[in-house]
Tab-separated table of N, CA and C in Angstrom:
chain	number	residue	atom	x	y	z
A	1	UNK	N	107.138	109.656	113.838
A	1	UNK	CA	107.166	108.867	112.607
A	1	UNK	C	105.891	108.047	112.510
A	2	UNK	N	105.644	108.071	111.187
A	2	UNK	CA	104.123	106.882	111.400
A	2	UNK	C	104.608	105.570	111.329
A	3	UNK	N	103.624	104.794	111.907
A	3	UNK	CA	104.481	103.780	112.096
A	3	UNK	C	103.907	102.636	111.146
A	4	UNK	N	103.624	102.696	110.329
A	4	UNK	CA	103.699	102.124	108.418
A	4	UNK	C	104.802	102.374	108.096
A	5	UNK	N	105.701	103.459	108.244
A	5	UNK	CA	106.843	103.639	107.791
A	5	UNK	C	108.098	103.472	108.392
A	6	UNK	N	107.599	102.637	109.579
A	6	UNK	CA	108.558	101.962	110.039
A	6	UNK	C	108.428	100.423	110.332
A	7	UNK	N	107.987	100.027	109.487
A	7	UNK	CA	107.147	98.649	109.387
A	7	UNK	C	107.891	97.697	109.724
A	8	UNK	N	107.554	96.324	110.049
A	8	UNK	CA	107.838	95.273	110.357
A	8	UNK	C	108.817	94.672	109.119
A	9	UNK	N	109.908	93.943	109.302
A	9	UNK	CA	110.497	93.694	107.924
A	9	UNK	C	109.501	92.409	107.384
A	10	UNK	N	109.703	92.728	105.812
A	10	UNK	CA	108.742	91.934	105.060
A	10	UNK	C	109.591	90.777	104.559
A	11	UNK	N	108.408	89.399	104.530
A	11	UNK	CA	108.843	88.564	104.404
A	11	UNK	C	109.418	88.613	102.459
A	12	UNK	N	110.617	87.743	102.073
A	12	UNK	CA	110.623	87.834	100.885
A	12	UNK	C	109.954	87.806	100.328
A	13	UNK	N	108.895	86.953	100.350
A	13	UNK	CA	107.668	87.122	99.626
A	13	UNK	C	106.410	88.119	98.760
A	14	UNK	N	106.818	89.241	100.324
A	14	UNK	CA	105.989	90.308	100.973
A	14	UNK	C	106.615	91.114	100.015
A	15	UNK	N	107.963	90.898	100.015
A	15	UNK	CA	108.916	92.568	99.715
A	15	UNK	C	108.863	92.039	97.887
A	16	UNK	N	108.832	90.970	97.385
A	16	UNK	CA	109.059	90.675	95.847
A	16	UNK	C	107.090	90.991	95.889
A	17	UNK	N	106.146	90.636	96.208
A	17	UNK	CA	104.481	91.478	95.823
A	17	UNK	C	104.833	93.145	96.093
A	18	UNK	N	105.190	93.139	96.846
A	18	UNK	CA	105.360	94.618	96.831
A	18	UNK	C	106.272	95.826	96.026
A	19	UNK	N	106.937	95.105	95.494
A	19	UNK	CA	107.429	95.745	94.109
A	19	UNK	C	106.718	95.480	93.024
A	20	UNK	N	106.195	94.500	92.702
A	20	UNK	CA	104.959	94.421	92.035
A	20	UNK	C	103.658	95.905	91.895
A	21	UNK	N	103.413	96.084	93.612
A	21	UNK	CA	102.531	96.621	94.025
A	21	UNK	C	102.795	98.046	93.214
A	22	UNK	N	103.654	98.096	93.944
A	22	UNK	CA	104.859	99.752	93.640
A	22	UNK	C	104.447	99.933	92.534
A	23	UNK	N	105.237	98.931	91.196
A	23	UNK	CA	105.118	99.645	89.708
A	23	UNK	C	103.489	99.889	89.100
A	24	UNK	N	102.597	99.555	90.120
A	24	UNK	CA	101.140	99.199	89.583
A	24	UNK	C	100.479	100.040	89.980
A	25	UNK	N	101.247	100.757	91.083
A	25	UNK	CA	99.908	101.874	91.932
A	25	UNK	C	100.800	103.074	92.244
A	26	UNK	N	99.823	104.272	93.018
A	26	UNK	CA	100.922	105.322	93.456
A	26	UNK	C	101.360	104.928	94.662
A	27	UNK	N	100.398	104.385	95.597
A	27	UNK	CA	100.517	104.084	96.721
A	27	UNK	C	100.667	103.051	97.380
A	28	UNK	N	101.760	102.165	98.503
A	28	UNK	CA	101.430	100.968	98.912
A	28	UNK	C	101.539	101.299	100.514
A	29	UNK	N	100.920	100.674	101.014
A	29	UNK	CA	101.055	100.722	102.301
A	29	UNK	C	100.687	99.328	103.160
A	30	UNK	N	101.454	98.856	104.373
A	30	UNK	CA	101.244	97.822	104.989
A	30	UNK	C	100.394	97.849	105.887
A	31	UNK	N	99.461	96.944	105.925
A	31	UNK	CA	98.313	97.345	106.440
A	31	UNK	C	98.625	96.508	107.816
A	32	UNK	N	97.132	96.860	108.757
A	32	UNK	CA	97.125	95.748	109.821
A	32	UNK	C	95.840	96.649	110.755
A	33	UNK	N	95.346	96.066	112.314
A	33	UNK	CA	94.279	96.992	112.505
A	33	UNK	C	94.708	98.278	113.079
A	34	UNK	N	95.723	98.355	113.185
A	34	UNK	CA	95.690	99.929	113.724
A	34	UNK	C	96.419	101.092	112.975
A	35	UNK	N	95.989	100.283	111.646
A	35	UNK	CA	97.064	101.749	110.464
A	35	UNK	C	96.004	102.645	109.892
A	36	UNK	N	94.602	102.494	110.442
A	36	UNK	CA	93.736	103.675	109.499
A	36	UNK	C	94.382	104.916	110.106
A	37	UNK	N	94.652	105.442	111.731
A	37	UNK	CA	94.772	106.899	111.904
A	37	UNK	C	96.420	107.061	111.108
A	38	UNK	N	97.174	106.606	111.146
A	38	UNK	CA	98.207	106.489	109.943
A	38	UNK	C	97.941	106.574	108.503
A	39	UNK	N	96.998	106.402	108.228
A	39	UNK	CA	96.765	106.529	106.677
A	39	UNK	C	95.732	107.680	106.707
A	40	UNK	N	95.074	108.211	107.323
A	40	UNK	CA	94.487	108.875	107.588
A	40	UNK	C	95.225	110.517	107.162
A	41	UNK	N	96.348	110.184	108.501
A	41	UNK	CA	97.401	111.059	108.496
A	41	UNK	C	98.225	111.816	107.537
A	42	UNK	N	99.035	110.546	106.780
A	42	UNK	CA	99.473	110.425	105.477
A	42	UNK	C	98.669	110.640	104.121
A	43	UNK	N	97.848	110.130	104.092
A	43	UNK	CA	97.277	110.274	102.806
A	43	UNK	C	95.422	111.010	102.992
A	44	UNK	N	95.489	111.961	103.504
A	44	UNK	CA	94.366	112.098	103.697
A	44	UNK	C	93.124	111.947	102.939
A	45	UNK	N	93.350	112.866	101.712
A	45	UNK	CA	92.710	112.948	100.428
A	45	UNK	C	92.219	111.378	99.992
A	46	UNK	N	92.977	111.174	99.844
A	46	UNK	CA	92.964	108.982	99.278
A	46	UNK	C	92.392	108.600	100.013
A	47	UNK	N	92.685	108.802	101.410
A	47	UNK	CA	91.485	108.138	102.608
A	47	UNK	C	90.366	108.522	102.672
A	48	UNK	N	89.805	109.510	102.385
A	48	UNK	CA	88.808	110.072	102.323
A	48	UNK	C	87.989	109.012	100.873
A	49	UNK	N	89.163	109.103	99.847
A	49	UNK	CA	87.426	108.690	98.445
A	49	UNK	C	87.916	106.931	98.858
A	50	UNK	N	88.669	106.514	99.177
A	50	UNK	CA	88.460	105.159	99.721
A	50	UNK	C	87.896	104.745	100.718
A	51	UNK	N	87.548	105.414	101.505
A	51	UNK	CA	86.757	105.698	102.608
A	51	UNK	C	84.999	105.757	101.840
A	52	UNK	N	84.790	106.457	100.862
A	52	UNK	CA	83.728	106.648	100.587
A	52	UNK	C	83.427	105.511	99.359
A	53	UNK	N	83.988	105.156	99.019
A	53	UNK	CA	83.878	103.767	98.029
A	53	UNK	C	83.724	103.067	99.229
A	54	UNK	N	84.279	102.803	99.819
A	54	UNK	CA	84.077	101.556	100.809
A	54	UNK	C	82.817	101.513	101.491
A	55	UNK	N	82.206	103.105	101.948
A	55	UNK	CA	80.556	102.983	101.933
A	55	UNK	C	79.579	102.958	101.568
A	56	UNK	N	80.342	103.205	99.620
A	56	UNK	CA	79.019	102.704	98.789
A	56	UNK	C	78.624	101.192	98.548
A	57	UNK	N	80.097	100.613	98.994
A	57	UNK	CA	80.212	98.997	99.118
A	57	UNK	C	79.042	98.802	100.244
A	58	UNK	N	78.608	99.041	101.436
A	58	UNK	CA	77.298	98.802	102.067
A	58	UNK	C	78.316	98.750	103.614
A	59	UNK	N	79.393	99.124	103.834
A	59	UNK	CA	80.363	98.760	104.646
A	59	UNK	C	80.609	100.200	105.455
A	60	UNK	N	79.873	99.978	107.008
A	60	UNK	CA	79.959	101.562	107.829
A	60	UNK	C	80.801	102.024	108.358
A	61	UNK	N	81.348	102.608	107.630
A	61	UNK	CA	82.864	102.858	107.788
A	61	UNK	C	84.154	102.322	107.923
A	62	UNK	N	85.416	103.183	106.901
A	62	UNK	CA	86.699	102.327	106.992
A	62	UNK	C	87.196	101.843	108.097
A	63	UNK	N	86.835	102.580	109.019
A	63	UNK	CA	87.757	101.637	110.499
A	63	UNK	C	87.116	100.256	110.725
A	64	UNK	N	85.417	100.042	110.455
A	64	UNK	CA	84.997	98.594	110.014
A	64	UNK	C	86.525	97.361	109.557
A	65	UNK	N	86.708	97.758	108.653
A	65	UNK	CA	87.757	97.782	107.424
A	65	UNK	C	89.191	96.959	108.351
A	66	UNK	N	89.913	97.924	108.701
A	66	UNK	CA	91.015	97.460	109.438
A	66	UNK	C	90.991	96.886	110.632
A	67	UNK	N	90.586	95.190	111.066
A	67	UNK	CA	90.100	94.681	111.906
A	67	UNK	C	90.955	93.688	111.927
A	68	UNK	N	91.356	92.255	112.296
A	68	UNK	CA	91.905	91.051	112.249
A	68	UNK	C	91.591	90.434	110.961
A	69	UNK	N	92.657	90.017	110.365
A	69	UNK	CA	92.257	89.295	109.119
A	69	UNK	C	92.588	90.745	108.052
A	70	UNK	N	92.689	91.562	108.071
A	70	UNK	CA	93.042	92.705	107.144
A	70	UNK	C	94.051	92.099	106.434
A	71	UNK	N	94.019	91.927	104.984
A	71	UNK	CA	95.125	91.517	103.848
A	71	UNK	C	95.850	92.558	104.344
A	72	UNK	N	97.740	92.035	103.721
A	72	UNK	CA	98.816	92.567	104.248
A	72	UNK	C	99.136	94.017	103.595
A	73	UNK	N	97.866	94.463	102.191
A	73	UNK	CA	98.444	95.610	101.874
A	73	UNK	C	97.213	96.147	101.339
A	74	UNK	N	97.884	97.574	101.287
A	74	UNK	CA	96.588	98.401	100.284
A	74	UNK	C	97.235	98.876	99.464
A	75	UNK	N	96.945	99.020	98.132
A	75	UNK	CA	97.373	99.379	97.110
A	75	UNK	C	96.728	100.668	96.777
A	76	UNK	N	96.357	101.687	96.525
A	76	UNK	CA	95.910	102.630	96.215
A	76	UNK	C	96.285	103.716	95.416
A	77	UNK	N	95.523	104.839	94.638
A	77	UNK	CA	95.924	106.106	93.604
A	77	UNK	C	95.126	107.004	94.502
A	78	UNK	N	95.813	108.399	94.037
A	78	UNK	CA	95.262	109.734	94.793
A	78	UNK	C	94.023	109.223	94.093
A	79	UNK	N	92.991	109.136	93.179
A	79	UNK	CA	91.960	109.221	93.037
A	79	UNK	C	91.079	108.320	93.651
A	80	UNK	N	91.554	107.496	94.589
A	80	UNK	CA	90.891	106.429	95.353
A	80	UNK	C	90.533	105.247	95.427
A	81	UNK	N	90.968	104.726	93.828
A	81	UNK	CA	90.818	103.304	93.100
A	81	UNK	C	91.968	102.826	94.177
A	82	UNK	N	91.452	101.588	94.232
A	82	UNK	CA	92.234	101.087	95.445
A	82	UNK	C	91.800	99.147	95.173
A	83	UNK	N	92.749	98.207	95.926
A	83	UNK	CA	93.018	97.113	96.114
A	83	UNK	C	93.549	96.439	97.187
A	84	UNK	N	92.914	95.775	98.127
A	84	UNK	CA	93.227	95.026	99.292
A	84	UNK	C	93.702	93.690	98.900
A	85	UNK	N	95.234	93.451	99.395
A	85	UNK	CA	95.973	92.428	98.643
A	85	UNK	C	96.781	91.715	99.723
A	86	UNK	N	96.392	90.495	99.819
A	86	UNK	CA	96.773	89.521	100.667
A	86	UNK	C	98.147	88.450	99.934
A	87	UNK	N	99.364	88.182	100.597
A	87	UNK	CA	100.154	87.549	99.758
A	87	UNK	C	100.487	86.062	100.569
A	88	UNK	N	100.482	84.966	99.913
A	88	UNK	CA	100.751	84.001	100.278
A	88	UNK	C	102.231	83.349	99.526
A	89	UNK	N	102.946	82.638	100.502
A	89	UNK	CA	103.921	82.335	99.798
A	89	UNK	C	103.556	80.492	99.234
A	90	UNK	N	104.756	79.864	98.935
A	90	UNK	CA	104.489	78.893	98.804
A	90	UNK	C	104.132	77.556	100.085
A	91	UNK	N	102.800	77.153	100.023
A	91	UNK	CA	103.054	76.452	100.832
A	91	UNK	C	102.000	77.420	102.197
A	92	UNK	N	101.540	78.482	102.350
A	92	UNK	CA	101.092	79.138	103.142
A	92	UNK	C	99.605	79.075	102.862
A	93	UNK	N	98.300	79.079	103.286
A	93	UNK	CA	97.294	79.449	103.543
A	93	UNK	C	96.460	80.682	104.126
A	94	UNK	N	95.402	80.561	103.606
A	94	UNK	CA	94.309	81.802	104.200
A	94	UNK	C	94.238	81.537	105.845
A	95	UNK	N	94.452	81.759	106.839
A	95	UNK	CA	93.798	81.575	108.267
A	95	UNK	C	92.548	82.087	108.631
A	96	UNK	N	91.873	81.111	109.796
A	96	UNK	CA	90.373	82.093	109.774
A	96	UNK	C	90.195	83.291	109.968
A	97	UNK	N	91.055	84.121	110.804
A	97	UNK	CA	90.245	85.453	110.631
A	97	UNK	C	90.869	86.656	109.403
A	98	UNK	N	91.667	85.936	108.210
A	98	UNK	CA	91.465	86.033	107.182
A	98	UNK	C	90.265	85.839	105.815
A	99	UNK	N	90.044	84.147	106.689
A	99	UNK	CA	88.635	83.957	105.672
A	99	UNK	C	87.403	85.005	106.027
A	100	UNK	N	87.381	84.879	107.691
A	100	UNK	CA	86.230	85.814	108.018
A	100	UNK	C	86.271	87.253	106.894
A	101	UNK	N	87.519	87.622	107.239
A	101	UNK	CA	87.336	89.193	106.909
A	101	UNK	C	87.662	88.910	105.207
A	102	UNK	N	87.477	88.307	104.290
A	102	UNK	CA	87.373	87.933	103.094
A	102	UNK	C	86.017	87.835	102.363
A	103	UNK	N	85.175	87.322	103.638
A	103	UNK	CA	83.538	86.449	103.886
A	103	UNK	C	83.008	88.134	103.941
A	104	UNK	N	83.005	88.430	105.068
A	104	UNK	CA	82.841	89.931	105.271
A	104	UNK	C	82.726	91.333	104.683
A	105	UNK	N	83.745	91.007	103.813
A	105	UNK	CA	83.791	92.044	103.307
A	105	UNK	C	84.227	91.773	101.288
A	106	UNK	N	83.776	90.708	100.989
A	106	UNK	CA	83.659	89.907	99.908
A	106	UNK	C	83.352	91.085	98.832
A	107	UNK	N	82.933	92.403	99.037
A	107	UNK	CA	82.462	93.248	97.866
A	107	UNK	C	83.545	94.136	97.878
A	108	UNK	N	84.598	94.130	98.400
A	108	UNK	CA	85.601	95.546	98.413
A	108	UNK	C	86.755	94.695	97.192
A	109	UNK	N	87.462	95.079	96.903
A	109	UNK	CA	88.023	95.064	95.655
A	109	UNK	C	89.445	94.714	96.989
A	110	UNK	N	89.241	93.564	96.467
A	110	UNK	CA	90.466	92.160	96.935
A	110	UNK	C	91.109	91.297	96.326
A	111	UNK	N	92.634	90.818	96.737
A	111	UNK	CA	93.173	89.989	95.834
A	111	UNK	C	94.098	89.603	96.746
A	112	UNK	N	93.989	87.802	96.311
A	112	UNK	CA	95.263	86.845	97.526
A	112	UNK	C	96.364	86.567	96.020
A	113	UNK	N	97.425	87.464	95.741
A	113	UNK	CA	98.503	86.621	95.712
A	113	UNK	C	99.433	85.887	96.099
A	114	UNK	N	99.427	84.579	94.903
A	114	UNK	CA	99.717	83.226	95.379
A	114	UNK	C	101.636	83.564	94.693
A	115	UNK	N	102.342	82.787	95.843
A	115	UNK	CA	104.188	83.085	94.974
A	115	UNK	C	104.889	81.645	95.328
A	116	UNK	N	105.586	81.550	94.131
A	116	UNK	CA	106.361	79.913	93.992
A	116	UNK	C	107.476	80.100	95.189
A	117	UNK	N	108.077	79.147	95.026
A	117	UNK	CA	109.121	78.488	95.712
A	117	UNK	C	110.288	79.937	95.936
A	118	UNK	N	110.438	80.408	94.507
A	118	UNK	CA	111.534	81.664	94.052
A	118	UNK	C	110.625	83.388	94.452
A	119	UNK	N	109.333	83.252	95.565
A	119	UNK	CA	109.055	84.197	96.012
A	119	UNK	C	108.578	84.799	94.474
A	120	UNK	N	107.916	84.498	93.247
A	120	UNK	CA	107.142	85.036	92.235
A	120	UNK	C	106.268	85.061	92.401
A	121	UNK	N	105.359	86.068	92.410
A	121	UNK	CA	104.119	85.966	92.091
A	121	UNK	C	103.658	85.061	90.835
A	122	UNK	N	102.523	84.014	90.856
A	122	UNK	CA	102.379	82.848	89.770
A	122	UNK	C	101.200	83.237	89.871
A	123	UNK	N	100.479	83.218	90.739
A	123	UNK	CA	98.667	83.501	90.291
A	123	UNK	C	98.036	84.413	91.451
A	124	UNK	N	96.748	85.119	91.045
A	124	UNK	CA	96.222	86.060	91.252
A	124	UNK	C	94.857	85.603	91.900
A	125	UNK	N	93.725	85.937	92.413
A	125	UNK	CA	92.679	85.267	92.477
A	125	UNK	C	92.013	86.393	93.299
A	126	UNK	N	90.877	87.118	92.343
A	126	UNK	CA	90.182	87.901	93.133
A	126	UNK	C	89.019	87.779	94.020
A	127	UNK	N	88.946	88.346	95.029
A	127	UNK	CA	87.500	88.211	95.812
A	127	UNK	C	86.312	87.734	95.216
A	128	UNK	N	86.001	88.053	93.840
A	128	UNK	CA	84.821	87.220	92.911
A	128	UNK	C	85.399	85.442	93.248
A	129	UNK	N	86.203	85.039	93.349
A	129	UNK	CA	86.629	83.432	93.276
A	129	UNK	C	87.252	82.819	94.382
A	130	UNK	N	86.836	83.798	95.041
A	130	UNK	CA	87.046	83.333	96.762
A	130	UNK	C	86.399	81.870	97.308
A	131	UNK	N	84.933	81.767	96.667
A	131	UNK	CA	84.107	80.954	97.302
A	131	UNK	C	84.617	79.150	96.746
A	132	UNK	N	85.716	79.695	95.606
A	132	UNK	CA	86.698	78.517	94.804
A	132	UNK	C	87.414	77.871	96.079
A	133	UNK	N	87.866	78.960	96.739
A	133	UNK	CA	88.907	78.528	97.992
A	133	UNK	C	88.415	78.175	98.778
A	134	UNK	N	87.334	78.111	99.698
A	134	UNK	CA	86.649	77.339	100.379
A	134	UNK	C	85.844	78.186	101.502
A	135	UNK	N	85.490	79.461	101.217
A	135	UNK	CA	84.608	79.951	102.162
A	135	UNK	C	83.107	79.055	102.353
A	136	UNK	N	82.639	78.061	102.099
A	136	UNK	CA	81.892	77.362	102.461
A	136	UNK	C	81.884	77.022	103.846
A	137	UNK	N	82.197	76.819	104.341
A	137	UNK	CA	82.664	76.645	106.021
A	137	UNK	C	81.629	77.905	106.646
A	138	UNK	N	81.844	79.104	105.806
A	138	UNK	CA	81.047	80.056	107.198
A	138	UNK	C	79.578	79.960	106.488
A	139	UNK	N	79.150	80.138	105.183
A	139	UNK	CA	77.910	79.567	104.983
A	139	UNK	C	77.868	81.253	104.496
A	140	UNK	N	76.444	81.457	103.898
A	140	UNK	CA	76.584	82.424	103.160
A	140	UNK	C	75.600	83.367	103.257
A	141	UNK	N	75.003	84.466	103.855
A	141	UNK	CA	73.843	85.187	104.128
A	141	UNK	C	73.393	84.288	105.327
């Protein structure tokens, strides 16, 4: 069995973004650093042009990619359009080797949703407005 598909249970939070995720994409999957040969596996095709978007981003290769700090999901379509999506509940924060790998990899097509008290998603905030949240700390180039 791969073991994405036998995942860790998701926090309410996790499991109300991720139905979100569901109606928005073909694909969701829970990420973390050791799910590329799993996605690999599974979705080969998709891994492959997300794989290759991710090296026109300037980024040497996807396994780069799935390191500490990896947002909790990937959202993705067979054609490779894809979204790295981090969910916070209420009351929760970015941790550093979240910010790092935010800092890092600041050009891949990212998003921290933020969810109220009732586990909703309320706001969105993409990697362009990161530097809103306070990546100042690691400094920039």
């Amino acid at each position: 069995m791969i073991p994405f598909e036998n995942e860790a249970s998701l926090t309410p939070t996790e499991e109300a973004a991720r139905e979100v995720m569901e109606s928005n994409w073909e694909n969701v999957i829970r990420t973390s650093p050791a799910v590329l040969e799993d996605f690999q596996e599974k979705y080969p095709k998709a891994c492959e042009l997300v794989s290759r978007k991710v090296e026109q981003e300037g980024i040497e290769g996807l396994g780069n990619v799935f390191r500490p700090g990896v947002p909790d999901f990937l959202a993705f379509d067979d054609d490779g359009s894809h979204c790295f999506i981090e969910v916070k509940g209420e009351g929760d924060g970015l941790r550093h080797s979240q910010l790092k790998w935010l800092k890092d990899f600041q050009d891949l097509e990212t998003e921290i949703w933020f969810a109220d008290s009732n586990d909703k998603v309320t706001e969105k905030m993409g990697s362009d407005k990161l530097e809103a949240y306070t990546l100042r700390s690691f400094g920039k180039g």
